[in-house]
mmCIF file of C-alpha atoms in Angstrom:
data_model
loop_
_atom_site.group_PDB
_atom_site.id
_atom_site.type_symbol
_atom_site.label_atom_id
_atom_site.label_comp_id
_atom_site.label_asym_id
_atom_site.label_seq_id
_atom_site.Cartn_x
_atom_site.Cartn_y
_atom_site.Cartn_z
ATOM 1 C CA UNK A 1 -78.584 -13.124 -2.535
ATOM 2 C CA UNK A 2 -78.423 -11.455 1.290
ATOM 3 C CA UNK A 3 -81.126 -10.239 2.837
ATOM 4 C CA UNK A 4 -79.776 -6.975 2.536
ATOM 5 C CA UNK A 5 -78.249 -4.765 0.470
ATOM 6 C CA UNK A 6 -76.721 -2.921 2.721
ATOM 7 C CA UNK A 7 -75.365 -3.508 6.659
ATOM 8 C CA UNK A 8 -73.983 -0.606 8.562
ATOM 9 C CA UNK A 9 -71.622 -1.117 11.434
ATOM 10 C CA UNK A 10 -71.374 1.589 13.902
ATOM 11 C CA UNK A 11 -68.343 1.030 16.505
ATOM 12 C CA UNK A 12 -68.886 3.067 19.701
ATOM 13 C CA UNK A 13 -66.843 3.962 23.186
ATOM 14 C CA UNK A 14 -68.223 5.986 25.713
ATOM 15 C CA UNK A 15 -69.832 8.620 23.022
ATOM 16 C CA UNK A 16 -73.285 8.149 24.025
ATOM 17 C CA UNK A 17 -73.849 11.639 22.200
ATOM 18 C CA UNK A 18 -71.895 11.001 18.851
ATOM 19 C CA UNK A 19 -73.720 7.315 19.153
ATOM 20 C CA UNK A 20 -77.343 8.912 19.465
ATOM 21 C CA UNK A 21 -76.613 11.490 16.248
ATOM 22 C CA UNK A 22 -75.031 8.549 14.522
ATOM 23 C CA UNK A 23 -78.422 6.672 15.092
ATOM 24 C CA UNK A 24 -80.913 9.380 14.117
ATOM 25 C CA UNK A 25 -79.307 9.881 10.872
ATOM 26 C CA UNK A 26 -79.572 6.284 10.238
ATOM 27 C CA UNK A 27 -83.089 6.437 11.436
ATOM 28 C CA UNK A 28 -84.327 9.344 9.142
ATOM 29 C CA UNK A 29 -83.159 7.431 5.909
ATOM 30 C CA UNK A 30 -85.743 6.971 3.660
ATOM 31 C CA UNK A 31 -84.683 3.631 2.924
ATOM 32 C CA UNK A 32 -84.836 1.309 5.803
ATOM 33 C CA UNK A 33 -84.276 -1.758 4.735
ATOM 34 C CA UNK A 34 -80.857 -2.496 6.352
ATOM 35 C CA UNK A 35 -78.997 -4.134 8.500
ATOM 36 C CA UNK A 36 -77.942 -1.999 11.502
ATOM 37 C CA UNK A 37 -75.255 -3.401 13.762
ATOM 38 C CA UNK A 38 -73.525 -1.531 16.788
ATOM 39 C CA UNK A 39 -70.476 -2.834 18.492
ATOM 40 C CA UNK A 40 -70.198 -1.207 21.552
ATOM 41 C CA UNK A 41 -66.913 -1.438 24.052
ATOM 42 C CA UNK A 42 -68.798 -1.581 27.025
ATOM 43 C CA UNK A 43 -69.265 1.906 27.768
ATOM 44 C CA UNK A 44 -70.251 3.263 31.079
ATOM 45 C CA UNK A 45 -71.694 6.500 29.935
ATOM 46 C CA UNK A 46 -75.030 5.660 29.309
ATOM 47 C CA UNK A 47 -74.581 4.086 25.388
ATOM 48 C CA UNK A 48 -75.867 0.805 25.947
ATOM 49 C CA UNK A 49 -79.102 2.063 27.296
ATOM 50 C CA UNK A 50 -79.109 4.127 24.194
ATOM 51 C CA UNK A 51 -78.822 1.238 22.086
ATOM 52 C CA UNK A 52 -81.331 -1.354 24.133
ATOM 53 C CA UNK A 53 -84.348 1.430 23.725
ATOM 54 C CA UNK A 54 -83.578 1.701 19.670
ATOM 55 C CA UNK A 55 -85.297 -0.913 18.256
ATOM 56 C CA UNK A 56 -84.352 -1.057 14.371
ATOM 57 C CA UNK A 57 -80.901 -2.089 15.721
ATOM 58 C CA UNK A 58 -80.557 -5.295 14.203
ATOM 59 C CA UNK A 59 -77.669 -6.438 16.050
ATOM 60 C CA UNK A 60 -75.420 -5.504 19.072
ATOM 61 C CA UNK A 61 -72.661 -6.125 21.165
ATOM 62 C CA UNK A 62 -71.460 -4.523 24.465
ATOM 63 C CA UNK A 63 -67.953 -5.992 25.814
ATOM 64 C CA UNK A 64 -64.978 -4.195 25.846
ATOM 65 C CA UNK A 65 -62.710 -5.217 23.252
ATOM 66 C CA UNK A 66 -58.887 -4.497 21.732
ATOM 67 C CA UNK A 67 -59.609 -1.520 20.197
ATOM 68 C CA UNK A 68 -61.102 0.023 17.282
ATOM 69 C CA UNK A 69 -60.862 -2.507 14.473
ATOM 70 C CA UNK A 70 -61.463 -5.244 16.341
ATOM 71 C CA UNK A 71 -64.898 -3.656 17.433
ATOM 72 C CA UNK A 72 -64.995 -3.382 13.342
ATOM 73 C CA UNK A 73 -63.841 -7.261 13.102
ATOM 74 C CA UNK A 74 -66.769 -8.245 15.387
ATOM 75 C CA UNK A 75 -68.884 -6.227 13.245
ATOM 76 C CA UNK A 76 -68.281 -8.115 10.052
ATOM 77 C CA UNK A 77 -68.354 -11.309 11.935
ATOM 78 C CA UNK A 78 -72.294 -10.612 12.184
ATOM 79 C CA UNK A 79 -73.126 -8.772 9.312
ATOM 80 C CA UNK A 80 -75.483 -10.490 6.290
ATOM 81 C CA UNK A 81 -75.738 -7.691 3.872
ATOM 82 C CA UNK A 82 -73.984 -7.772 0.424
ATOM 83 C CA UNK A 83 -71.949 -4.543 0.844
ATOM 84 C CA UNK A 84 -70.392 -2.682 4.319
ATOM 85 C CA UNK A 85 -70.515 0.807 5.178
ATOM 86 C CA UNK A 86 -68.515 1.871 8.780
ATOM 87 C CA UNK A 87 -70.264 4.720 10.233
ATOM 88 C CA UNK A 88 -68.775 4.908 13.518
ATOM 89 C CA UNK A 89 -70.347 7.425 16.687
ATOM 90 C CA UNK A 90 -70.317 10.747 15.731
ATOM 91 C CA UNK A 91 -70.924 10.279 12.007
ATOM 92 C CA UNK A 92 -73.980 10.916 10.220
ATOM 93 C CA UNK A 93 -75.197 9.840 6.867
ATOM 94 C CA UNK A 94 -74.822 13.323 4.408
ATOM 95 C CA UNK A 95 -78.472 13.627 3.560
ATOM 96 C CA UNK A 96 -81.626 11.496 4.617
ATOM 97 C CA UNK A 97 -81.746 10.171 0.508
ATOM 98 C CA UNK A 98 -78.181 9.189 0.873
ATOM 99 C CA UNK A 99 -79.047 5.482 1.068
ATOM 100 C CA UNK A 100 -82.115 5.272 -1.338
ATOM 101 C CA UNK A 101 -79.752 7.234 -3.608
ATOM 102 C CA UNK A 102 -76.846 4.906 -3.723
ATOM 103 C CA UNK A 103 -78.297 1.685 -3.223
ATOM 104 C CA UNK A 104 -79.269 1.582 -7.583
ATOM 105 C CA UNK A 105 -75.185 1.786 -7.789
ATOM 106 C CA UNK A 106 -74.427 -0.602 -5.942
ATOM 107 C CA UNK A 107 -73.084 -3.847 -8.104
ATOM 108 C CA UNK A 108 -70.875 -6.024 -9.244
ATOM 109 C CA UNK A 109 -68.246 -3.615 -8.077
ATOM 110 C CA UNK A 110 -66.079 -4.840 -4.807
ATOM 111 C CA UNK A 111 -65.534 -1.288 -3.115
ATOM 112 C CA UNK A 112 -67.741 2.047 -4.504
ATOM 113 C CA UNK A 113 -66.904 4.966 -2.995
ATOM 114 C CA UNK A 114 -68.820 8.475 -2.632
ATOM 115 C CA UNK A 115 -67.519 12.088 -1.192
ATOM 116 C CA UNK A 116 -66.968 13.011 2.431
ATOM 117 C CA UNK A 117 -67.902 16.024 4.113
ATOM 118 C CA UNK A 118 -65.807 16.578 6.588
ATOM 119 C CA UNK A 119 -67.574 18.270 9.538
ATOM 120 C CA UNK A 120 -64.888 20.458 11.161
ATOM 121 C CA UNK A 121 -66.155 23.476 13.013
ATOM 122 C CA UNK A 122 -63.546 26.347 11.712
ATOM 123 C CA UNK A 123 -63.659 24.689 8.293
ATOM 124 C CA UNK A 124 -66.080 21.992 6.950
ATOM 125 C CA UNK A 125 -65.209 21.252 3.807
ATOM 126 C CA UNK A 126 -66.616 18.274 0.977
ATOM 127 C CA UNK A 127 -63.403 15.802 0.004
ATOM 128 C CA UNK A 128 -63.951 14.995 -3.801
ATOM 129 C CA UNK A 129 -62.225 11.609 -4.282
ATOM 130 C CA UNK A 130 -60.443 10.808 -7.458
ATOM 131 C CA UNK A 131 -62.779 8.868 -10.485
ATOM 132 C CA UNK A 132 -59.725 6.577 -10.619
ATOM 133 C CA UNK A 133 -57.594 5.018 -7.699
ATOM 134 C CA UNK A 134 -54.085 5.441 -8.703
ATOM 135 C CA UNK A 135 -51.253 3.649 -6.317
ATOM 136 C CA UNK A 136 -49.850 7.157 -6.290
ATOM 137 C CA UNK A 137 -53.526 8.138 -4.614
ATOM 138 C CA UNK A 138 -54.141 5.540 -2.047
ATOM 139 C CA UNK A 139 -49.833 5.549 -0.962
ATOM 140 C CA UNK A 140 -50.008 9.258 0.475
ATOM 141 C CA UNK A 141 -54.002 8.891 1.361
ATOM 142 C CA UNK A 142 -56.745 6.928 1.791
ATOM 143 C CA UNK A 143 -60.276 5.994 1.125
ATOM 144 C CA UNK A 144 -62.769 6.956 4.254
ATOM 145 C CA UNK A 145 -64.965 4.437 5.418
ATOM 146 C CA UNK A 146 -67.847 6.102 6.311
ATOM 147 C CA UNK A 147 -68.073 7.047 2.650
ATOM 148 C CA UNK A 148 -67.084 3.434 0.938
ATOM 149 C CA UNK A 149 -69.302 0.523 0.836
ATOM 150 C CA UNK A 150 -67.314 -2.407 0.947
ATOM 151 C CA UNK A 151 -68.572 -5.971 -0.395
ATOM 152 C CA UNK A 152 -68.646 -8.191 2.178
ATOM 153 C CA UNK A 153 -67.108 -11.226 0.997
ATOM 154 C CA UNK A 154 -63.544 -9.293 0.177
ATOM 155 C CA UNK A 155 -63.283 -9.829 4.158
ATOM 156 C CA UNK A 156 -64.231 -13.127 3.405
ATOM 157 C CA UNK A 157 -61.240 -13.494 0.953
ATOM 158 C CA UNK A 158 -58.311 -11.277 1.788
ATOM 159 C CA UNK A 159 -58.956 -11.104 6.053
ATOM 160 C CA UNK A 160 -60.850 -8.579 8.052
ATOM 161 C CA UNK A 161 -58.628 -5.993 9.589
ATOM 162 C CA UNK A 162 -55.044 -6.570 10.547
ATOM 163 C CA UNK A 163 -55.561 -5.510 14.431
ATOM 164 C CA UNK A 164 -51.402 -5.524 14.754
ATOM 165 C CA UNK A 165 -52.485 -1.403 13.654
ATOM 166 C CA UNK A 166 -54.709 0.552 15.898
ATOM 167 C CA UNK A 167 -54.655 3.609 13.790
ATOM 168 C CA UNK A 168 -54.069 2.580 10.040
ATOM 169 C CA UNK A 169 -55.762 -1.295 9.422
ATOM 170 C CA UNK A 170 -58.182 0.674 7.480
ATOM 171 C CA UNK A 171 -55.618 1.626 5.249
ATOM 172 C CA UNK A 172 -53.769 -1.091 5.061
ATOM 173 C CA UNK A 173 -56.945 -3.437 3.979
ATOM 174 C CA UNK A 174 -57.367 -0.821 1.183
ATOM 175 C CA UNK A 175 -53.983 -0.436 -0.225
ATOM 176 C CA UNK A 176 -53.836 -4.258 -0.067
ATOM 177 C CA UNK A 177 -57.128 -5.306 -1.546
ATOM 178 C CA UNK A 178 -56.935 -2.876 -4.471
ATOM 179 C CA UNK A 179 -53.170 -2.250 -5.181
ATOM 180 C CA UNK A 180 -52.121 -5.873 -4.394
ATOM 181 C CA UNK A 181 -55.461 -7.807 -5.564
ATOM 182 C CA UNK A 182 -56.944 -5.933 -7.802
ATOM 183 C CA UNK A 183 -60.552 -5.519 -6.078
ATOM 184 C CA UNK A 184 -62.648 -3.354 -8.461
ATOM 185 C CA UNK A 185 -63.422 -0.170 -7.386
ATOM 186 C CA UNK A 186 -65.891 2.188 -8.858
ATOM 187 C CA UNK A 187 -66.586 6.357 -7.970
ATOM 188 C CA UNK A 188 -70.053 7.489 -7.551
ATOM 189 C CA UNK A 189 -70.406 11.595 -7.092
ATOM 190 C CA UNK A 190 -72.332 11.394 -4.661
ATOM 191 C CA UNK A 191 -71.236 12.966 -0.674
ATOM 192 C CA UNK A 192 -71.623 10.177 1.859
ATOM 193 C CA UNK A 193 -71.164 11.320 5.165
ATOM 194 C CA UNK A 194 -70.608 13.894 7.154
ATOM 195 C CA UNK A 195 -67.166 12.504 9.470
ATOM 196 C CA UNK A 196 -66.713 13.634 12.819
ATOM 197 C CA UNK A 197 -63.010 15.444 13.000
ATOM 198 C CA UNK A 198 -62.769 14.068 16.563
ATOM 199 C CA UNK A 199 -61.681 10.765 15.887
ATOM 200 C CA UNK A 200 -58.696 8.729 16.461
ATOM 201 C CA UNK A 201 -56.914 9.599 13.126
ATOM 202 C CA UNK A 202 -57.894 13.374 13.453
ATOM 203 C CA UNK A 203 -55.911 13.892 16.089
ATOM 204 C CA UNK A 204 -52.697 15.314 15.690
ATOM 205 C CA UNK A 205 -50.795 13.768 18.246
ATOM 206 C CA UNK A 206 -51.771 10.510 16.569
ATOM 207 C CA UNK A 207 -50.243 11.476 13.068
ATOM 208 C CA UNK A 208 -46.730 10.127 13.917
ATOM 209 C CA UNK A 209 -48.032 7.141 14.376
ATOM 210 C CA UNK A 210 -50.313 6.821 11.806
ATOM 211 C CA UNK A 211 -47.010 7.525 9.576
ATOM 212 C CA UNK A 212 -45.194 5.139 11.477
ATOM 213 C CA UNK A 213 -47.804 2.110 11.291
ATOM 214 C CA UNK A 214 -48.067 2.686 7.119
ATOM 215 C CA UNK A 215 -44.370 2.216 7.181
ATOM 216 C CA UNK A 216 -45.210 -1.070 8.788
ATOM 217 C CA UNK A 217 -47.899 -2.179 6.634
ATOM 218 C CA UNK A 218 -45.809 -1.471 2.987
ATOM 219 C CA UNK A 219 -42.557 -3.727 4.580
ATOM 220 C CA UNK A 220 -45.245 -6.461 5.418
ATOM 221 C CA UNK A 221 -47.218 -6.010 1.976
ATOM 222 C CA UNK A 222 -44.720 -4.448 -0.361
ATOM 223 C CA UNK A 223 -41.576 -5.610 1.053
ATOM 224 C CA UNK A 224 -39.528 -5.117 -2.835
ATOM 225 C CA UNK A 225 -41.025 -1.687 -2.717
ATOM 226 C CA UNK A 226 -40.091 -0.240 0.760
ATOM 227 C CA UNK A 227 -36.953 1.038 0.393
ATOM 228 C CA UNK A 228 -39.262 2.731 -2.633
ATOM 229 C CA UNK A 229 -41.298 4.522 0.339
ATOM 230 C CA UNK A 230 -38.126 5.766 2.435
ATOM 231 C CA UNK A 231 -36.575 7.767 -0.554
ATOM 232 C CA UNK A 232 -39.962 9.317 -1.827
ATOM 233 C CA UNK A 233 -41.057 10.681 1.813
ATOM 234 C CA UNK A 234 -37.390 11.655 2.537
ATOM 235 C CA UNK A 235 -37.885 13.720 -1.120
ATOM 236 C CA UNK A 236 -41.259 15.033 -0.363
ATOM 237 C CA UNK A 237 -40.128 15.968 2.901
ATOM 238 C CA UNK A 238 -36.815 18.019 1.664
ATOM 239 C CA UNK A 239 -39.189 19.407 -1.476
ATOM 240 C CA UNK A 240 -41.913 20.824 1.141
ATOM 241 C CA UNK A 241 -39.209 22.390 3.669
ATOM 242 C CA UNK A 242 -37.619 24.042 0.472
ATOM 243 C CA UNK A 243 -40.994 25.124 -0.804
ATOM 244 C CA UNK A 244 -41.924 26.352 3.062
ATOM 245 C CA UNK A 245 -38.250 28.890 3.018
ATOM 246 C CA UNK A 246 -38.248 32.351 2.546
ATOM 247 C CA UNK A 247 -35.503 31.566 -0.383
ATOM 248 C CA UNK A 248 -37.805 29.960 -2.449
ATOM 249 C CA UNK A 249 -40.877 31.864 -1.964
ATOM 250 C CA UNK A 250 -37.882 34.776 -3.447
ATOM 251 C CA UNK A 251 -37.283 32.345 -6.554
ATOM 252 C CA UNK A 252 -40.921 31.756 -7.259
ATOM 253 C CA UNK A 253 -41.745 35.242 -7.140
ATOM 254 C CA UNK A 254 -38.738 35.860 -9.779
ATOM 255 C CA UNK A 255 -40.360 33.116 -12.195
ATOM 256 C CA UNK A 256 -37.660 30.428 -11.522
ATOM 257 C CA UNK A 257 -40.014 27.191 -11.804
ATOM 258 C CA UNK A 258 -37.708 24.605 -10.696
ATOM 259 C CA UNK A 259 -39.220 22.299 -7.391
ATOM 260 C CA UNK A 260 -42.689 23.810 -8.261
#
């Protein structure tokens, strides 16, 4: 048995303001008997002081590094607790319970994952994840890591995260881990965290290659299957431009059904 149930890694860049709400939330939990861990990338904008005056920070690192997940790699490398959550600068824990709350459900299952609020300022909105992962699910999406707690020693056994991606590794650990060996995975309805829409994979000029990258990941992983992936997003992508045209919008409104 860890000393800890749990170990949150934050992974931070020059967001001295996302890092400090990231920290409070963390800090107003009314469980506090975690790990806390902040890989920093050797920011010049004031984070590190930030992080050398909090001092329930268990551990911390301040060197610039290759990018996101390997800020996330160096993470793991010093975490002790039994499960991982990633709760990067800018995200907050949902409520100040959220920890004492989940921390009964945590068990024998590898990956448990909660709801995500997703903190957008035109239009926040609460993701409800599916009770059951389906390879359907996690193909076209994803689990979020600031809402999954991850055990620890599936890094242990199946690699950390595959830093050839900058944008998808998370992905491409889950669709590996679960759809290719079989971690157990269990849905609690419970919301998480609230994510910060500023990030990386928010962005929209980042999308292509975020599309791109999970190309890369199923030839590596599901090589038999990839050929699979080209005809189904060539299909969904002819099905949503016919759905999108003016002639089908006519059709629907007549009752014909067919591409609904």
């Amino acid at each position: 048995m860890t000393k800890y149930s749990i170990s949150i890694i934050t992974v931070n860049l020059n967001n001295k303001t996302g890092l400090l709400k990231t920290i409070t939330s963390i800090q107003k939990q009314t469980l506090n008997e975690i790990e806390y861990i902040v890989i920093d990338g050797g920011s010049t904008d004031g984070s590190k002081e930030l992080i050398e005056q909090t001092q329930f920070i268990s551990k911390w690192v301040s060197e610039e590094d290759e990018g996101i997940y390997d800020a996330m790699n160096k993470g793991i490398a010093l975490a002790t607790g039994e499960y991982l959550l990633f709760l990067n600068s800018g995200d907050c824990l949902h409520e100040n319970t959220t920890l004492e709350k989940i921390v009964p459900l945590l068990n024998q299952f590898d990956i448990i994952y909660g709801d995500l609020f997703f903190a957008d300022k035109l239009n926040p909105y609460i993701y409800h994840y599916p009770s059951e992962l389906s390879f359907s699910f996690l193909f076209n999406a994803s689990l979020a890591h600031p809402a999954t707690f991850i055990k620890r020693d599936l890094f242990g056994r199946f690699g950390k995260y595959d830093t050839r991606f900058q944008i998808a590794a998370d992905w491409a650990f889950f669709i590996k881990v679960i759809a290719q060996k079989n971690a157990s995975t269990k849905h609690v309805k419970q919301v998480i965290s609230n994510f910060d829409t500023n990030g990386i994979s928010s962005r929209e000029e980042n999308q292509l290659k975020i599309a791109n990258e999970r190309k890369a990941v199923l030839e590596i992983e599901f090589p038999l299957f990839y050929q699979d992936y080209l005809t189904h997003t060539n299909t969904q992508n002819t099905l949503e431009k016919i759905r999108s045209s003016s002639a089908f919008r006519l059709l629907k409104k007549i009752g014909v059904k067919k591409f609904q």
